Structure formats: C-alpha cells, structure tokens
mmCIF file of C-alpha atoms in Angstrom:
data_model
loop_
_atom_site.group_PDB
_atom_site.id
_atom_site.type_symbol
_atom_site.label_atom_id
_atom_site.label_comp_id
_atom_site.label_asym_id
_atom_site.label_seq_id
_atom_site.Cartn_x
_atom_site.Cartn_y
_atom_site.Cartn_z
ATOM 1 C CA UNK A 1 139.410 51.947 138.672
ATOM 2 C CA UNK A 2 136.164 51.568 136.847
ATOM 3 C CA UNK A 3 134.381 51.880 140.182
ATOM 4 C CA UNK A 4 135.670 55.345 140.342
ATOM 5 C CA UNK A 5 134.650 55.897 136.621
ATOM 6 C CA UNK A 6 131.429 54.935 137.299
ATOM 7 C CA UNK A 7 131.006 57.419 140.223
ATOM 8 C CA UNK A 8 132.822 60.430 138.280
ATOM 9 C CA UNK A 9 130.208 59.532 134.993
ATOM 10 C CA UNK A 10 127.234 59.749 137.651
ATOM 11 C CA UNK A 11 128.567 62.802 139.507
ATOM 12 C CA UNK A 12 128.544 64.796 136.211
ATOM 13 C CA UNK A 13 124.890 63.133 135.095
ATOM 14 C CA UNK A 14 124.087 65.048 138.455
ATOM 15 C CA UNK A 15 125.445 68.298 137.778
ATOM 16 C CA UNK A 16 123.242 71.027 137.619
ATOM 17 C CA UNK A 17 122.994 73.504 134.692
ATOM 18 C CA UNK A 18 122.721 76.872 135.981
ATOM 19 C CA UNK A 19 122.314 76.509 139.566
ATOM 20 C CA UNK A 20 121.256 80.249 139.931
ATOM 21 C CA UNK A 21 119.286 80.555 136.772
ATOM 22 C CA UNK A 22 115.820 80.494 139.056
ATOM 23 C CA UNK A 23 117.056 83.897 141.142
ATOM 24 C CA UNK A 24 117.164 85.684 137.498
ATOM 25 C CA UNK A 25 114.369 88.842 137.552
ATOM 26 C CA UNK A 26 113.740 87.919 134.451
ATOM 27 C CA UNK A 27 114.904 86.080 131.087
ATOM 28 C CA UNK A 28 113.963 86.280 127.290
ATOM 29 C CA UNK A 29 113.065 83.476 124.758
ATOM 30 C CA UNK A 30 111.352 82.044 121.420
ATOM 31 C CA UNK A 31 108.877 79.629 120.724
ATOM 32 C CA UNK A 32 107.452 77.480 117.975
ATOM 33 C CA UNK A 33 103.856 76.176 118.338
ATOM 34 C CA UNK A 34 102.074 73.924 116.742
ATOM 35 C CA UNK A 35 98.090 74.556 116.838
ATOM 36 C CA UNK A 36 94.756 72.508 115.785
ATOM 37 C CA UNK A 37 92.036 75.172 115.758
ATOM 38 C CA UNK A 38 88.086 74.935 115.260
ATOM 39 C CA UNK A 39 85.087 77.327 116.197
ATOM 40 C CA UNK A 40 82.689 76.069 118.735
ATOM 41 C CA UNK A 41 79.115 77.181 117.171
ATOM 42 C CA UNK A 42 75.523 77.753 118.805
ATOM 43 C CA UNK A 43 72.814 77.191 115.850
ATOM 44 C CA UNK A 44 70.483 80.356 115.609
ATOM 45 C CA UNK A 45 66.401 79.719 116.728
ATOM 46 C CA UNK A 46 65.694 79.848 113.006
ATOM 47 C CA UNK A 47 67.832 76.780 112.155
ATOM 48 C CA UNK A 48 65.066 74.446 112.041
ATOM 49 C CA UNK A 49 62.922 76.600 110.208
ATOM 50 C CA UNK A 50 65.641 77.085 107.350
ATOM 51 C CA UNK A 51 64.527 75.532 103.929
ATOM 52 C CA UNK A 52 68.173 75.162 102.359
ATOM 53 C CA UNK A 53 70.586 73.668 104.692
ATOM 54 C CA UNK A 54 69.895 70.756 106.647
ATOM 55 C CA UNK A 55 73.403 70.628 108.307
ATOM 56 C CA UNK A 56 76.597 72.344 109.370
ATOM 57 C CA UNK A 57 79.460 70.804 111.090
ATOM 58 C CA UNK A 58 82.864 72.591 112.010
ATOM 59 C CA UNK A 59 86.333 71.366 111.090
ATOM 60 C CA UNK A 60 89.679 72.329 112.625
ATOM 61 C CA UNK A 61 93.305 72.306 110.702
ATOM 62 C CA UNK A 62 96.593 73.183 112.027
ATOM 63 C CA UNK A 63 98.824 76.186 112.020
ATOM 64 C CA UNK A 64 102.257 77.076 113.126
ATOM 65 C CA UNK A 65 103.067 80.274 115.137
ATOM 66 C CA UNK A 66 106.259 81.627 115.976
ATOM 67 C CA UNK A 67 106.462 84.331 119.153
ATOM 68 C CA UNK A 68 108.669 86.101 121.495
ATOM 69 C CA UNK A 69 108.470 84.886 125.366
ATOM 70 C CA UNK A 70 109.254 87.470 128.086
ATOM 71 C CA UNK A 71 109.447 86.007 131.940
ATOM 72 C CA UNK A 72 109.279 87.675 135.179
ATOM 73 C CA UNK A 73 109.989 86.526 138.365
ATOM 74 C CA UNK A 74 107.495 87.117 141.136
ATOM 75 C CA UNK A 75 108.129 84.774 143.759
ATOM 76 C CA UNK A 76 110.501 81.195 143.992
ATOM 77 C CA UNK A 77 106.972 79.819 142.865
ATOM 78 C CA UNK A 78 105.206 81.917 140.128
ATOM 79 C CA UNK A 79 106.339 84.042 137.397
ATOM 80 C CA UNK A 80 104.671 85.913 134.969
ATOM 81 C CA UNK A 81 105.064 85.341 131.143
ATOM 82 C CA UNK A 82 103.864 87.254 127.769
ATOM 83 C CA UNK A 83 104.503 85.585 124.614
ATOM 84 C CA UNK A 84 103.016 87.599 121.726
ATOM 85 C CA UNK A 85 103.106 85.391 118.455
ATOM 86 C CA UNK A 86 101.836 85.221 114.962
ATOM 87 C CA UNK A 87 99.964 82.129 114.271
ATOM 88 C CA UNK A 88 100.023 81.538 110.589
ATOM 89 C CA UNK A 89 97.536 79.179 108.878
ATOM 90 C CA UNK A 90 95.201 77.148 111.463
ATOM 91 C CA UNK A 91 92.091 78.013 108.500
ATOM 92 C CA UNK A 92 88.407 77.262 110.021
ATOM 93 C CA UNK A 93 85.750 75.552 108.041
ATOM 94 C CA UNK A 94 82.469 74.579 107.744
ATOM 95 C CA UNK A 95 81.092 71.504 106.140
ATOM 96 C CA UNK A 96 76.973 72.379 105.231
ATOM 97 C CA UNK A 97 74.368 69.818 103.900
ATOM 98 C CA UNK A 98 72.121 71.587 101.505
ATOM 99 C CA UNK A 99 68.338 70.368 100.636
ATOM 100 C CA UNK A 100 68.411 72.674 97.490
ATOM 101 C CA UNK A 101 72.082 73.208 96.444
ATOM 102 C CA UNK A 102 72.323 75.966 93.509
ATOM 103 C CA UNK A 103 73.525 74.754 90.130
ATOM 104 C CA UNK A 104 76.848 75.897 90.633
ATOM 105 C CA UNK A 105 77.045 74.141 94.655
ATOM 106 C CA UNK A 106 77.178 70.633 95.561
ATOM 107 C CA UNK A 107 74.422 68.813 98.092
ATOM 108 C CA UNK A 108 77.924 68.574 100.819
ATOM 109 C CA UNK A 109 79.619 72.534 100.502
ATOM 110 C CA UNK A 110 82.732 73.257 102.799
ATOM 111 C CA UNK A 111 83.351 77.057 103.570
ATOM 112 C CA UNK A 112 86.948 77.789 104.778
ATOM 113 C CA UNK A 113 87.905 80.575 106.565
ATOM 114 C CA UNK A 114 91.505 81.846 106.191
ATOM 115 C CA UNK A 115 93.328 82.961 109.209
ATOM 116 C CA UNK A 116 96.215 84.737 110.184
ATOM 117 C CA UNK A 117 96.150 85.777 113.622
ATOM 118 C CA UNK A 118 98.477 88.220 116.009
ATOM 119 C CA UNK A 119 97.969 86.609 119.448
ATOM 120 C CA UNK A 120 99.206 88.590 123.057
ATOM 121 C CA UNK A 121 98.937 85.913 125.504
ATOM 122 C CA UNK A 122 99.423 86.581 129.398
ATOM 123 C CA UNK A 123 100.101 84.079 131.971
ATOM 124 C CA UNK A 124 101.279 83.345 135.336
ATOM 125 C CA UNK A 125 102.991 80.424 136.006
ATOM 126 C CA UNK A 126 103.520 78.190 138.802
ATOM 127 C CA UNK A 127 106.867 75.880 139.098
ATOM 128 C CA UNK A 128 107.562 73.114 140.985
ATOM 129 C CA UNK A 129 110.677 72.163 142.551
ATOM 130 C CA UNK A 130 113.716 71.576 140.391
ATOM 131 C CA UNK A 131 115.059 67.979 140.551
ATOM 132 C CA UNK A 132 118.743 67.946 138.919
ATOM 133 C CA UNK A 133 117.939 69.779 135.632
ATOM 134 C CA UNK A 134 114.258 69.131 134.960
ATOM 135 C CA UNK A 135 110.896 70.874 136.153
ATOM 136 C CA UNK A 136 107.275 70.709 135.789
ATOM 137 C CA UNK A 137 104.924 74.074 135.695
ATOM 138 C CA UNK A 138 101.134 74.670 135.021
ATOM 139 C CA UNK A 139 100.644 78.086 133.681
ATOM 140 C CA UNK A 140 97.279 79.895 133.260
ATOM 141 C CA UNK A 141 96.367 82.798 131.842
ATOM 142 C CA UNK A 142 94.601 85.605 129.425
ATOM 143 C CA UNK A 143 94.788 85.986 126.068
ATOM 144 C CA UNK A 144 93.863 89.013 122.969
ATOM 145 C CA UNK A 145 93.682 87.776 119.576
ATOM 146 C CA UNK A 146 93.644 90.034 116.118
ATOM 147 C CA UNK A 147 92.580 88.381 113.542
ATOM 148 C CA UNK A 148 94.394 89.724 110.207
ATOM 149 C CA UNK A 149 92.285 87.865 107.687
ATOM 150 C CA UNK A 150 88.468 88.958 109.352
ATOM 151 C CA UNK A 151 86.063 88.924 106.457
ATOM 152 C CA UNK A 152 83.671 91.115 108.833
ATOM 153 C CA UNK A 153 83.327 94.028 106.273
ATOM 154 C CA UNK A 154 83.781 91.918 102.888
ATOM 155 C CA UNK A 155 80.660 92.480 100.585
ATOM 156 C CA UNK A 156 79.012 90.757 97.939
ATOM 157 C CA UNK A 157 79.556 87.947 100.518
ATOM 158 C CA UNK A 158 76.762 85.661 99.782
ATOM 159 C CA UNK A 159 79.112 81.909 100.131
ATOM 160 C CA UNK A 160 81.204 83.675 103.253
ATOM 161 C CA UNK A 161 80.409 83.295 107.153
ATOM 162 C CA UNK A 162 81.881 86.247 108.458
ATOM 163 C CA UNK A 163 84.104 86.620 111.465
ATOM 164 C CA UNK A 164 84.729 89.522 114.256
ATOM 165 C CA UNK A 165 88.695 90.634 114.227
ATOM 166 C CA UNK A 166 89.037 91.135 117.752
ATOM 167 C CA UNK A 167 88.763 88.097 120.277
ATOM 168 C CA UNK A 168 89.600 87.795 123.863
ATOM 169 C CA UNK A 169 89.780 84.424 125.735
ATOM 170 C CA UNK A 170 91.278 81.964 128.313
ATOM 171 C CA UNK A 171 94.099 79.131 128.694
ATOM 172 C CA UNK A 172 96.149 76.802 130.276
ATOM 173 C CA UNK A 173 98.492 74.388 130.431
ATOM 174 C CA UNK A 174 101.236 72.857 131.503
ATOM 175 C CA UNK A 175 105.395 72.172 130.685
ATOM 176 C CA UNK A 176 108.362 70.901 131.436
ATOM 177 C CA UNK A 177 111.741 72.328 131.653
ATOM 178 C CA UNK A 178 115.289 70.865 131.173
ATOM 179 C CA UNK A 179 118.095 72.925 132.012
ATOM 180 C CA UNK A 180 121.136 72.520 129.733
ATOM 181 C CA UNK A 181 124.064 74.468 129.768
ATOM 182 C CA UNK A 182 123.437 77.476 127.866
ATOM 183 C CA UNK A 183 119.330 77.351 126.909
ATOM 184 C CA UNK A 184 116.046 76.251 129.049
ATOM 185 C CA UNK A 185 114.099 73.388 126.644
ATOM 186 C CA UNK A 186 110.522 73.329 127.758
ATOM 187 C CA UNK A 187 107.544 71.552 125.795
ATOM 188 C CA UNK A 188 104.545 73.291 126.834
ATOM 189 C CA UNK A 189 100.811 71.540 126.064
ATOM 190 C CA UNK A 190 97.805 74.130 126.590
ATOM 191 C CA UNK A 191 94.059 74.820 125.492
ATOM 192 C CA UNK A 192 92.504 77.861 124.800
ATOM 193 C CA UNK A 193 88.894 78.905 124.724
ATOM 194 C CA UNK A 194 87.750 82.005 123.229
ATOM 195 C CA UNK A 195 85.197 83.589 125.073
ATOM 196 C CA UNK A 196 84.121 86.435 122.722
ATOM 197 C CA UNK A 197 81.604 85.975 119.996
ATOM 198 C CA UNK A 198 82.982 86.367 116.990
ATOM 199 C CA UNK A 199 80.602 85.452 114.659
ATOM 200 C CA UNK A 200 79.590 88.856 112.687
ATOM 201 C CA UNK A 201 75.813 87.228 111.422
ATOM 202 C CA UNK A 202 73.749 88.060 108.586
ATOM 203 C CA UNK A 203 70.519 86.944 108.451
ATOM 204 C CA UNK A 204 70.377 87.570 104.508
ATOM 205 C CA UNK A 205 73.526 85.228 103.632
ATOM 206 C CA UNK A 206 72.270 81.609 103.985
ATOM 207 C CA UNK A 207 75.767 80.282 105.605
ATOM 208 C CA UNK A 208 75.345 82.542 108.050
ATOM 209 C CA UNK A 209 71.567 83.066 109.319
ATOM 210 C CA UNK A 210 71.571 79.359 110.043
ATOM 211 C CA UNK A 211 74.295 80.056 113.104
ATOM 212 C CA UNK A 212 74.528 81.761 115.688
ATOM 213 C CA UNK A 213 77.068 82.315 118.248
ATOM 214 C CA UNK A 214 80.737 81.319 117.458
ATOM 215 C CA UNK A 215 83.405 80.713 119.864
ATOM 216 C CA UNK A 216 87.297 79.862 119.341
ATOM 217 C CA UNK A 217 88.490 76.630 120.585
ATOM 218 C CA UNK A 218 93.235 75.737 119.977
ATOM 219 C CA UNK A 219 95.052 72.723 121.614
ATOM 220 C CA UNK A 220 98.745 74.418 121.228
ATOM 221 C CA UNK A 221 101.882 72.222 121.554
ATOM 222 C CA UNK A 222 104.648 74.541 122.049
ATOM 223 C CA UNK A 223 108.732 74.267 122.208
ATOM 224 C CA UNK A 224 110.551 77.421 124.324
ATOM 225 C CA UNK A 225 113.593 78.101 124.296
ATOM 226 C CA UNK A 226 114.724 80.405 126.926
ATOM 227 C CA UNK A 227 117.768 81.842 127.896
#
C-alpha cells in the first residue's frame, strides 16, 4: 500500500502543466523588474586641461519597472517578445572632485540625474526543450528608450549635466520557465547597453565640458508572468 502511494505521489510530481501550451500562436503577460542603472562616460580631450575638477566618477541606483509582455510563436524554437515598460526611479549620478569648489559647493559634489523612462524592448527568444514543467531560454534583442525626465533643454543649468531623451540600445539574457497550472513563472536576468550618446554637452557648464560621450549601461532582474 504505501508502495503504491509512493508511485501515485511521483506520477502527479510528473504531470505536466499545460502540455499544449508551447503550440499557442501567441500568449500575453506582466512583468516586474528590478534594475541597477549607471552611464558609461568617455572624458572630453579638455579634461586634463580643466582647472576646477580634478575628478568624476559615475554611480548607479536601482529602479523598478512594471510592463506588458506580448509573445509570438515563430518556430518550436524561437519566439518573438515585446515588453514595453515604465521604469520608475533607477536616478544616475555623478560624484566630481573639485580643486576650487564655490562657497556654496563642497571639495566632493554629487550631481543626480532623475529618471523616469518609457522603455519598448524587442527580442527573440530561443527555448530549450521542456523537461516536466521547467525550461531554460536566452533571449536577445533591441531596445528604444524615452526618457521622461531629460534635462536636455533646462536653462540656467549651470550644476546640471544634461541628457538626450531618446536612446536606442542592445540586450540579452537569459530565463527560466516553470509551468504551473494556470500561469508561466519565469525569472529572467539580462544586460543592456545603450549604444546612443546621450550626453547633450556644454562646454560653458563646468559638469559638463569635462565629459564627453555618455552611454547607458542596466543589469535587469525580471519576474513574468504569462498566461
């Protein structure tokens, strides 16, 4: 008797959720991210030549976004995903060492950007084979980012280091999904690099003139739920 328990409790461990989920065209879902963001900078020429900051180091913080994912089915193999989101907090900053700090700034000055960003991403994704009720996928992909809070037309902007709205860029990644009964749970791990410049310089603003080129850098861990 508690042989046959034993094999009943193992046959329904093996039971799989959905069986025909994977011949769908396509399925809906939401995700939650969590994000640690930073801009990858390029010093200008003139850096060495400036006479007021000796130093300027970037610093990330986290944000959470909340989306919409969309999947279509291409192939048993790949499928192609959108998952347009709005990624709330995730501020930049700077941290500058000045040589001649003002009287109203400090020798070590940190400039945060705020940040509120609409993001499209587009990927493809490739899946593996489907053991019982779990899977592995890498996904790849494009992405368009808007940022909401771009200081690129502020004036009077003497403290800011402006940023471009607009930013276009590349990711990838990979996740795992478990099938239960009625939803798809799938923790997701990806980078993204930005490869726009979005650094709007002034050479008259001192936090500014003394970089150059600035480029968006996320690690994004991610929970879907699908249908």
């Amino acid at each position: 008797m508690t042989g046959f328990i034993s094999l009943a409790s193992y046959s329904q461990q093996r039971e799989e959720n959905r069986p025909n989920h994977d011949d769908w065209p396509y399925y809906f879902g939401l995700s939650i991210s969590y994000n640690s963001s930073t801009l990858h900078p390029s010093k200008h020429p003139t850096f060495l030549q400036n006479d007021s900051v000796l130093s300027v180091e970037p610093g990330s913080s986290g944000g959470i976004a909340l989306g919409l994912v969309g999947t279509l089915r291409l192939s048993n193999r790949f499928s192609f995903r959108a998952n347009p989101q709005l990624i709330i907090g995730g501020a930049k900053y700077f941290t500058y060492g000045l040589k001649y700090p003002l009287y109203d700034e400090k020798a070590i000055e940190k400039k945060t950007l705020p940040s509120t960003i609409v993001s499209f991403p587009f990927q493809v994704k490739f899946n593996s084979d489907r053991i019982g009720n779990f899977r592995t996928y890498l996904m790849g992909g494009v992405k368009y980012d808007m940022d909401l809070s771009s200081n690129s037309q502020a004036r009077n902007a003497e403290d800011l280091v402006k940023l471009n709205k607009n930013d276009f860029g590349i990711e990838a990644g990979v996740g795992f999904n478990f099938f239960f009964r009625y939803v798809t749970f799938s923790p997701e791990l990806k980078i993204s690099n930005g490869l726009s410049n979005i650094h709007s310089r002034d050479p008259n603003l001192k936090y500014s003139s003394v970089l150059d080129k600035l480029h968006s850098r996320m690690l994004v861990f991610s929970i879907i739920l699908e249908d």
